[in-house]
Coordinates of C-alpha atoms and ligand atoms in Angstrom, one line a residue:
M1364 CA 93.6 126.1 87.3
T1365 CA 97.3 125.3 86.9
A1366 CA 98.9 122.0 87.8
E1367 CA 100.5 123.8 90.8
T1368 CA 97.1 124.6 92.4
N1369 CA 95.3 121.3 91.7
P1370 CA 93.5 120.5 94.9
R1371 CA 94.0 116.8 94.8
F1372 CA 97.2 115.2 96.2
D1373 CA 97.6 112.4 93.7
T1374 CA 97.4 114.8 90.8
N1375 CA 99.8 117.3 92.3
A1376 CA 102.3 114.6 93.0
V1377 CA 102.4 113.8 89.3
H1378 CA 102.1 117.3 87.8
A1379 CA 103.2 120.1 90.2
G1380 CA 106.4 121.6 88.9
Q1381 CA 106.5 119.0 86.1
A1382 CA 105.2 120.9 83.0
P1383 CA 106.7 119.6 79.8
D1384 CA 110.0 121.3 78.8
E1385 CA 109.4 124.6 77.1
T1386 CA 112.0 124.3 74.4
T1387 CA 111.8 120.6 73.4
G1388 CA 108.5 119.4 74.7
A1389 CA 110.1 116.7 76.7
V1390 CA 107.4 115.4 79.0
I1391 CA 109.8 114.6 81.7
P1392 CA 111.7 117.9 82.6
P1393 CA 115.4 117.4 82.1
V1394 CA 118.1 117.2 84.9
H1395 CA 120.0 120.5 84.8
F1396 CA 123.6 119.8 85.7
S1397 CA 124.9 123.2 84.7
T1398 CA 126.5 125.0 87.7
T1399 CA 126.3 128.5 86.1
Y1400 CA 124.0 130.5 83.7
A1401 CA 124.7 132.8 80.8
Q1402 CA 123.9 136.4 81.5
D1403 CA 122.6 138.8 78.8
G1404 CA 124.6 141.7 79.9
I1405 CA 125.8 142.0 83.6
G1406 CA 122.9 141.0 85.8
G1407 CA 120.7 140.0 82.8
L1408 CA 119.5 136.6 84.1
R1409 CA 117.1 134.8 81.7
A1410 CA 115.1 132.9 84.3
G1411 CA 116.5 134.1 87.6
Y1412 CA 119.2 131.4 87.7
E1413 CA 122.7 132.5 88.4
Y1414 CA 124.8 129.8 90.1
G1415 CA 124.0 126.2 91.2
R1416 CA 124.0 126.8 95.0
S1417 CA 121.6 129.8 94.8
G1418 CA 119.2 128.1 92.4
N1419 CA 118.8 125.2 90.0
P1420 CA 115.8 124.5 87.8
T1421 CA 115.6 120.8 88.7
R1422 CA 115.7 121.8 92.4
T1423 CA 113.0 124.4 91.7
A1424 CA 110.8 121.7 90.1
L1425 CA 111.2 119.5 93.2
E1426 CA 110.5 122.4 95.6
T1427 CA 107.3 123.3 93.6
Q1428 CA 106.1 119.7 93.8
L1429 CA 106.9 119.5 97.5
A1430 CA 105.0 122.7 98.4
A1431 CA 102.0 121.5 96.4
I1432 CA 101.8 118.0 97.9
E1433 CA 102.1 119.3 101.5
G1434 CA 99.7 122.2 100.9
G1435 CA 102.4 124.8 101.8
A1436 CA 103.3 128.2 100.5
Q1437 CA 106.9 127.4 99.9
A1438 CA 109.3 124.4 100.1
L1439 CA 113.1 124.1 100.3
S1440 CA 115.1 121.1 99.3
F1441 CA 118.4 120.0 101.0
A1442 CA 121.2 117.5 100.8
S1443 CA 119.7 115.4 103.7
G1444 CA 116.9 115.5 106.2
L1445 CA 119.4 116.7 108.9
A1446 CA 120.7 119.4 106.6
A1447 CA 117.1 120.6 106.3
E1448 CA 116.6 120.5 110.1
D1449 CA 119.8 122.4 110.7
A1450 CA 118.9 125.2 108.2
L1451 CA 115.4 125.4 109.8
L1452 CA 116.6 125.6 113.4
R1453 CA 119.5 128.0 112.7
G1454 CA 117.1 130.1 110.7
L1455 CA 114.3 130.2 113.3
L1456 CA 116.3 130.3 116.6
Q1457 CA 118.6 132.7 118.3
P1458 CA 121.0 131.8 121.2
G1459 CA 118.9 131.4 124.3
D1460 CA 115.8 130.2 122.4
E1461 CA 114.4 126.8 123.3
V1462 CA 113.1 123.7 121.5
L1463 CA 110.4 121.6 123.1
L1464 CA 111.1 118.1 121.6
G1465 CA 108.9 115.0 121.6
N1466 CA 110.5 112.2 123.6
D1467 CA 110.4 109.6 120.8
V1468 CA 111.9 111.4 117.8
Y1469 CA 114.6 110.4 115.3
G1470 CA 117.8 110.1 117.2
G1471 CA 119.7 112.3 114.8
T1472 CA 117.3 115.2 115.5
Y1473 CA 118.0 115.0 119.2
R1474 CA 121.8 114.7 118.5
L1475 CA 121.6 117.8 116.2
I1476 CA 119.9 119.9 118.8
A1477 CA 121.7 118.6 121.9
R1478 CA 125.2 118.3 120.5
V1479 CA 125.5 120.7 117.6
L1480 CA 123.1 123.6 118.3
G1481 CA 123.4 123.2 122.1
P1482 CA 127.0 124.5 122.3
W1483 CA 125.8 127.6 120.3
G1484 CA 123.2 128.4 123.0
V1485 CA 120.1 126.6 121.8
K1486 CA 118.1 125.1 124.8
L1487 CA 116.3 121.8 124.7
R1488 CA 113.5 120.4 126.8
V1489 CA 112.1 116.9 126.1
V1490 CA 108.5 115.9 126.8
D1491 CA 106.0 113.2 125.8
L1492 CA 104.0 115.4 123.3
S1493 CA 101.5 112.6 122.8
D1494 CA 100.4 113.2 126.4
P1495 CA 98.1 116.3 126.5
A1496 CA 98.6 116.9 130.2
A1497 CA 102.4 116.8 129.8
V1498 CA 102.1 119.3 127.0
D1499 CA 99.9 121.7 129.0
A1500 CA 102.4 121.5 131.9
A1501 CA 105.4 122.1 129.7
L1502 CA 103.8 125.1 127.9
A1503 CA 102.6 126.6 131.2
E1504 CA 106.1 126.3 132.7
R1505 CA 107.7 128.3 129.8
A1506 CA 106.8 128.9 126.1
P1507 CA 109.5 127.5 123.8
K1508 CA 110.2 129.1 120.5
V1509 CA 109.6 125.9 118.7
V1510 CA 107.6 122.7 119.5
W1511 CA 109.0 119.8 117.4
V1512 CA 106.9 116.7 117.0
E1513 CA 107.1 113.5 115.1
T1514 CA 103.8 111.6 114.6
P1515 CA 103.8 108.7 114.1
S1516 CA 107.0 108.7 116.1
N1517 CA 110.2 106.7 115.6
P1518 CA 110.2 103.8 116.5
L1519 CA 107.3 103.5 118.9
L1520 CA 104.7 105.0 116.6
R1521 CA 103.3 107.3 119.3
I1522 CA 100.5 109.5 117.9
T1523 CA 100.1 113.2 118.7
D1524 CA 97.0 115.1 117.8
I1525 CA 98.5 117.8 115.5
R1526 CA 95.6 120.1 115.6
A1527 CA 95.3 120.1 119.4
L1528 CA 99.0 120.5 119.8
S1529 CA 99.1 123.4 117.3
D1530 CA 96.3 125.2 118.9
K1531 CA 98.0 125.0 122.3
A1532 CA 101.4 125.9 121.0
H1533 CA 100.1 128.9 119.0
A1534 CA 98.2 130.1 122.1
A1535 CA 101.5 130.1 124.0
G1536 CA 103.3 131.9 121.1
S1537 CA 105.3 128.9 119.9
L1538 CA 105.9 127.6 116.4
V1539 CA 105.0 124.0 115.5
V1540 CA 107.3 121.9 113.4
V1541 CA 106.1 118.4 112.3
D1542 CA 108.5 115.8 111.1
N1543 CA 106.2 114.1 108.5
T1544 CA 108.7 111.5 107.3
F1545 CA 106.8 108.4 108.6
A1546 CA 103.4 109.3 107.3
S1547 CA 104.3 111.2 104.2
P1548 CA 101.9 113.8 102.8
A1549 CA 100.0 111.0 101.1
L1550 CA 98.6 110.0 104.5
Q1551 CA 98.9 113.1 106.6
Q1552 CA 98.8 116.8 105.9
P1553 CA 100.2 118.7 109.0
I1554 CA 99.9 122.2 107.5
A1555 CA 96.1 121.7 107.1
L1556 CA 96.0 120.6 110.7
G1557 CA 97.8 123.8 111.9
A1558 CA 101.5 123.1 111.7
D1559 CA 103.8 126.0 110.7
V1560 CA 106.6 123.9 109.1
V1561 CA 106.8 120.3 107.8
V1562 CA 110.2 118.5 107.8
H1563 CA 111.1 115.5 105.7
S1564 CA 113.8 113.1 105.3
T1565 CA 113.0 112.6 101.6
T1566 CA 115.5 109.7 101.8
K1567 CA 112.6 107.7 103.1
Y1568 CA 109.1 107.5 101.6
L1569 CA 109.3 110.5 99.2
G1570 CA 112.4 109.1 97.4
G1571 CA 110.9 105.7 98.1
H1572 CA 113.6 103.5 96.5
S1573 CA 116.5 103.7 99.0
D1574 CA 118.7 105.3 96.3
V1575 CA 118.8 109.0 97.2
V1576 CA 119.6 110.9 100.4
G1577 CA 117.7 114.2 100.8
G1578 CA 115.6 116.5 103.0
A1579 CA 112.9 119.1 102.7
L1580 CA 111.2 121.9 104.6
V1581 CA 107.7 123.0 103.7
F1582 CA 106.3 126.3 105.2
A1583 CA 102.7 127.3 105.8
D1584 CA 103.7 130.9 105.4
A1585 CA 106.4 132.1 103.0
A1586 CA 107.7 134.8 105.4
L1587 CA 108.8 132.0 107.8
A1588 CA 110.9 130.5 104.9
E1589 CA 113.0 133.6 104.4
Q1590 CA 115.8 132.9 106.9
P1591 CA 116.1 129.1 106.2
K1592 CA 116.2 130.0 102.5
F1593 CA 119.0 132.4 103.2
L1594 CA 120.9 129.7 105.0
Q1595 CA 120.2 127.2 102.2
F1596 CA 122.1 129.7 99.9
A1597 CA 124.6 131.0 102.4
A1598 CA 125.6 127.7 104.1
G1599 CA 124.9 125.7 100.9
A1600 CA 123.5 122.3 102.0
V1601 CA 121.5 122.1 98.8
S1602 CA 120.3 119.0 97.0
G1603 CA 122.3 118.2 93.8
P1604 CA 120.4 118.1 90.5
L1605 CA 120.3 114.3 90.1
D1606 CA 119.2 113.8 93.7
A1607 CA 116.4 116.4 93.2
W1608 CA 115.3 114.6 90.0
L1609 CA 115.3 111.2 91.6
T1610 CA 113.2 112.5 94.5
T1611 CA 110.8 114.1 92.1
R1612 CA 110.4 110.8 90.3
G1613 CA 109.8 109.0 93.6
I1614 CA 107.1 111.4 94.6
K1615 CA 105.1 110.7 91.5
T1616 CA 104.3 107.2 92.7
L1617 CA 104.0 108.1 96.4
A1618 CA 100.2 107.8 96.6
V1619 CA 100.1 104.2 95.2
R1620 CA 103.2 103.1 97.1
M1621 CA 101.7 104.4 100.4
E1622 CA 98.4 102.4 99.8
R1623 CA 100.4 99.2 99.5
H1624 CA 102.8 100.1 102.4
S1625 CA 99.6 100.7 104.5
S1626 CA 97.8 97.5 103.6
N1627 CA 100.9 95.4 104.1
G1628 CA 101.7 97.2 107.3
Q1629 CA 98.2 96.5 108.7
A1630 CA 98.4 92.8 107.7
V1631 CA 101.9 92.4 109.2
A1632 CA 100.8 94.1 112.5
E1633 CA 97.7 91.9 112.7
F1634 CA 99.8 88.8 112.1
L1635 CA 102.3 89.8 114.8
E1636 CA 99.6 90.7 117.3
G1637 CA 98.2 87.2 117.0
H1638 CA 101.6 85.5 117.5
D1639 CA 102.4 84.0 120.9
R1640 CA 106.1 84.9 120.7
V1641 CA 105.4 88.6 120.3
A1642 CA 105.1 90.6 123.5
R1643 CA 103.8 93.8 122.0
V1644 CA 103.1 95.3 118.6
Y1645 CA 103.3 99.1 117.9
Y1646 CA 101.2 100.1 114.9
P1647 CA 98.6 102.9 114.8
G1648 CA 96.3 100.8 112.6
L1649 CA 95.6 98.4 115.5
A1650 CA 92.6 99.1 117.6
S1651 CA 94.8 98.2 120.6
H1652 CA 97.3 101.1 119.8
P1653 CA 96.9 104.0 122.3
G1654 CA 96.9 106.6 119.5
H1655 CA 94.6 104.6 117.2
E1656 CA 91.6 107.0 117.3
I1657 CA 93.6 110.1 116.7
A1658 CA 95.6 108.5 114.0
A1659 CA 92.3 107.4 112.3
A1660 CA 91.1 111.0 112.4
Q1661 CA 94.2 112.7 111.2
M1662 CA 95.7 110.1 108.8
S1663 CA 94.2 108.6 105.7
G1664 CA 96.2 105.4 106.2
F1665 CA 98.5 104.1 108.8
G1666 CA 101.7 103.5 106.8
G1667 CA 104.3 100.8 106.6
I1668 CA 106.3 101.1 109.9
V1669 CA 105.5 98.4 112.5
S1670 CA 107.5 97.9 115.6
L1671 CA 107.4 94.8 117.8
A1672 CA 108.7 93.9 121.3
L1673 CA 110.0 90.4 121.9
G1674 CA 110.4 90.5 125.7
D1675 CA 114.1 90.6 125.9
A1676 CA 117.1 91.9 124.0
A1677 CA 118.5 88.5 123.1
A1678 CA 115.3 87.5 121.4
A1679 CA 115.1 90.8 119.6
R1680 CA 118.6 90.5 118.3
R1681 CA 118.1 86.9 117.2
F1682 CA 114.9 87.7 115.4
A1683 CA 116.5 90.7 113.6
E1684 CA 119.2 88.4 112.3
S1685 CA 116.8 85.6 111.2
T1686 CA 114.7 87.1 108.5
R1687 CA 115.4 86.5 104.8
L1688 CA 113.2 88.9 102.9
F1689 CA 113.4 91.7 105.4
T1690 CA 116.9 93.0 105.1
L1691 CA 118.7 94.0 108.3
A1692 CA 119.6 97.6 107.6
E1693 CA 119.2 101.2 108.7
S1694 CA 116.7 103.5 107.1
L1695 CA 113.1 102.9 106.0
G1696 CA 110.5 103.9 103.4
G1697 CA 111.8 102.0 100.4
V1698 CA 109.9 99.5 98.3
E1699 CA 111.9 96.7 99.8
S1700 CA 111.2 95.5 103.4
L1701 CA 113.9 96.3 106.0
L1702 CA 114.3 95.7 109.7
N1703 CA 116.4 97.4 112.3
Y1704 CA 117.4 97.0 115.9
P1705 CA 117.0 100.6 117.1
D1706 CA 118.9 100.3 120.3
E1707 CA 122.2 99.6 118.5
M1708 CA 121.4 101.0 115.0
T1709 CA 119.2 104.0 114.3
H1710 CA 118.9 105.1 117.9
A1711 CA 122.4 104.3 119.2
S1712 CA 122.9 108.1 119.6
V1713 CA 120.1 108.3 122.2
R1714 CA 121.1 105.3 124.3
G1715 CA 121.1 106.2 128.0
T1716 CA 119.1 109.4 127.3
E1717 CA 115.4 110.1 128.0
L1718 CA 114.9 109.1 124.3
A1719 CA 116.3 105.6 124.7
V1720 CA 114.4 102.8 122.9
P1721 CA 113.6 99.6 124.9
D1722 CA 116.2 97.0 124.0
D1723 CA 113.7 94.3 123.1
V1724 CA 112.2 96.3 120.2
V1725 CA 112.7 95.7 116.5
R1726 CA 111.4 98.1 113.9
L1727 CA 110.1 96.9 110.5
S1728 CA 109.8 99.0 107.4
V1729 CA 107.2 96.9 105.5
G1730 CA 107.8 97.2 101.8
I1731 CA 105.5 96.6 98.8
E1732 CA 106.3 92.9 98.2
H1733 CA 103.5 90.3 98.3
I1734 CA 102.0 90.2 101.8
D1735 CA 102.1 86.3 101.9
D1736 CA 105.8 86.3 101.4
L1737 CA 106.4 88.9 104.0
V1738 CA 104.3 87.1 106.6
A1739 CA 105.9 83.8 105.8
D1740 CA 109.4 85.3 106.4
L1741 CA 108.3 86.8 109.8
D1742 CA 106.7 83.5 110.7
Q1743 CA 109.9 81.5 110.1
A1744 CA 112.0 84.1 112.0
L1745 CA 109.7 84.0 115.0
G1746 CA 109.6 80.2 114.7
A1747 CA 113.4 80.1 115.1
L1748 CA 113.3 81.9 118.4
Ligands
PLP232 C1 116.0 109.5 108.5 C2 115.2 110.5 109.3 C3 115.7 111.8 109.5 C4 117.0 112.3 109.0 O1 117.1 112.4 107.7 P1 118.4 112.1 106.8 O2 117.9 112.2 105.4 O3 118.9 110.7 107.2 O4 119.4 113.2 107.1 C5 114.8 112.7 110.2 N1 113.6 112.3 110.7 C6 113.2 111.1 110.5 C7 111.8 110.7 111.1 C8 113.9 110.1 109.8 O5 113.5 108.9 109.7

C-alpha cells in the first residue's frame, strides 16, 4: 500500500504526496520555484513538467494530498477559492445551463454566479437545500445542470443531508457540488456521501493559519476534472509554489486542529446558549439546532464556526466591537479566534437579496486558544451590552 492509498484520513494528511525528496532525501519535499524545466531534446520532459502554469511539482504534491484526504480521484489547486469555483463552473456549464444554489452560501459564490457568469448566459435559481420538500419541488420543476450546496452553511450553519440530496439530484440528472470549507475533510467526506465535486477555500481550515489564500476542487471521477483542468491551464488561476507548500503544511495538522476547533466550538455554543443576552445560537453540535441529527450522522465533529443572534443590529455591532481575544476580521478557519458582522462584512454582497443575513447576527470563528480565555472574552463583551 502506498501513502497515497492509505485508508485513514490522518495518515493521508501527513503522507499523501509527501514522500521524501528522491535526490537529497529531504523529508520535507522542497518548494519548486522554477518556472521552466530543461528538456532532453525537444519534447524530452524528465518528469512531465514543462512550464509553471501547466504544472509544478509543489502543486502536484498538494493536489495529490487533497485528492487523498477527500477520497477523490483527482484534485486541482487554484489561486483562491473563487478561482477554483470559476474554473469549475466554466468547465461544467454551457450558456443556458442552470445552477440550483443553496440560499445560505458564501456571498462570493452567489456574486460569481449572478454577476460574472450570469451575463455569459448561466442561469441561477436559489432554494433552501436543507428543506427536502423545497428540493423535491425545485427538481420537479426543472433539473439544473448543477446543484451547489454548502453544509454547514455560512453563516447560519444550516445542515443539508448530502446523501439524500445527491440521490435526488442524480435521479434528476444533475451534478452535486459540495463546498466543504466549513467542515473540512477531517470532519465530513462529501464524495463518500455521493457528491460529484468538493470545493474548498483552502484559505480557511486547510491552510489553517490565516497566511495563505487558495482554493481547490476535488473530483469523484477524473473524467469530470478534464475541462476544469484545461481551464486551470488555459486561464491560469493556479496556486503559486509557496502558497501550495504552505497549504500542504497546514493540511498535515488539520486533524488535530479540527478536534480542538470542535471542542472549543461546542463549549462556546453551550456557553452562549445559556446566556440571557443571546437571542439565538446557531451551531450544529447543539441538540436545539434544526440540523443536529443529520450533522451528527454525516460529520465526525461539528467544527469551529458558531453564529449568534443578539436581537437587534445595534447590539450585534456593539458586541462585535467589544471582544479582545476574538479579532474583528473577515475570514475564518485560522488557529486564532475571529469574529465578523456578516451583514456588512462577508455577506455585504448579498444584502437585499434572497441570501441576506439577519442584521442581528454575529459569526464567530472559534480558534484553538484555551477555552476558558475564549469564554471569558465573550462573557465580558456580552456584559458590556
Ligand atoms: C472564503 C470562502 C470561499 C471563497 O474562497 P476565497 O479563498 O476567499 O476565494 C468560498 N466558500 C466558502 C464557504 C468560504 O468561506
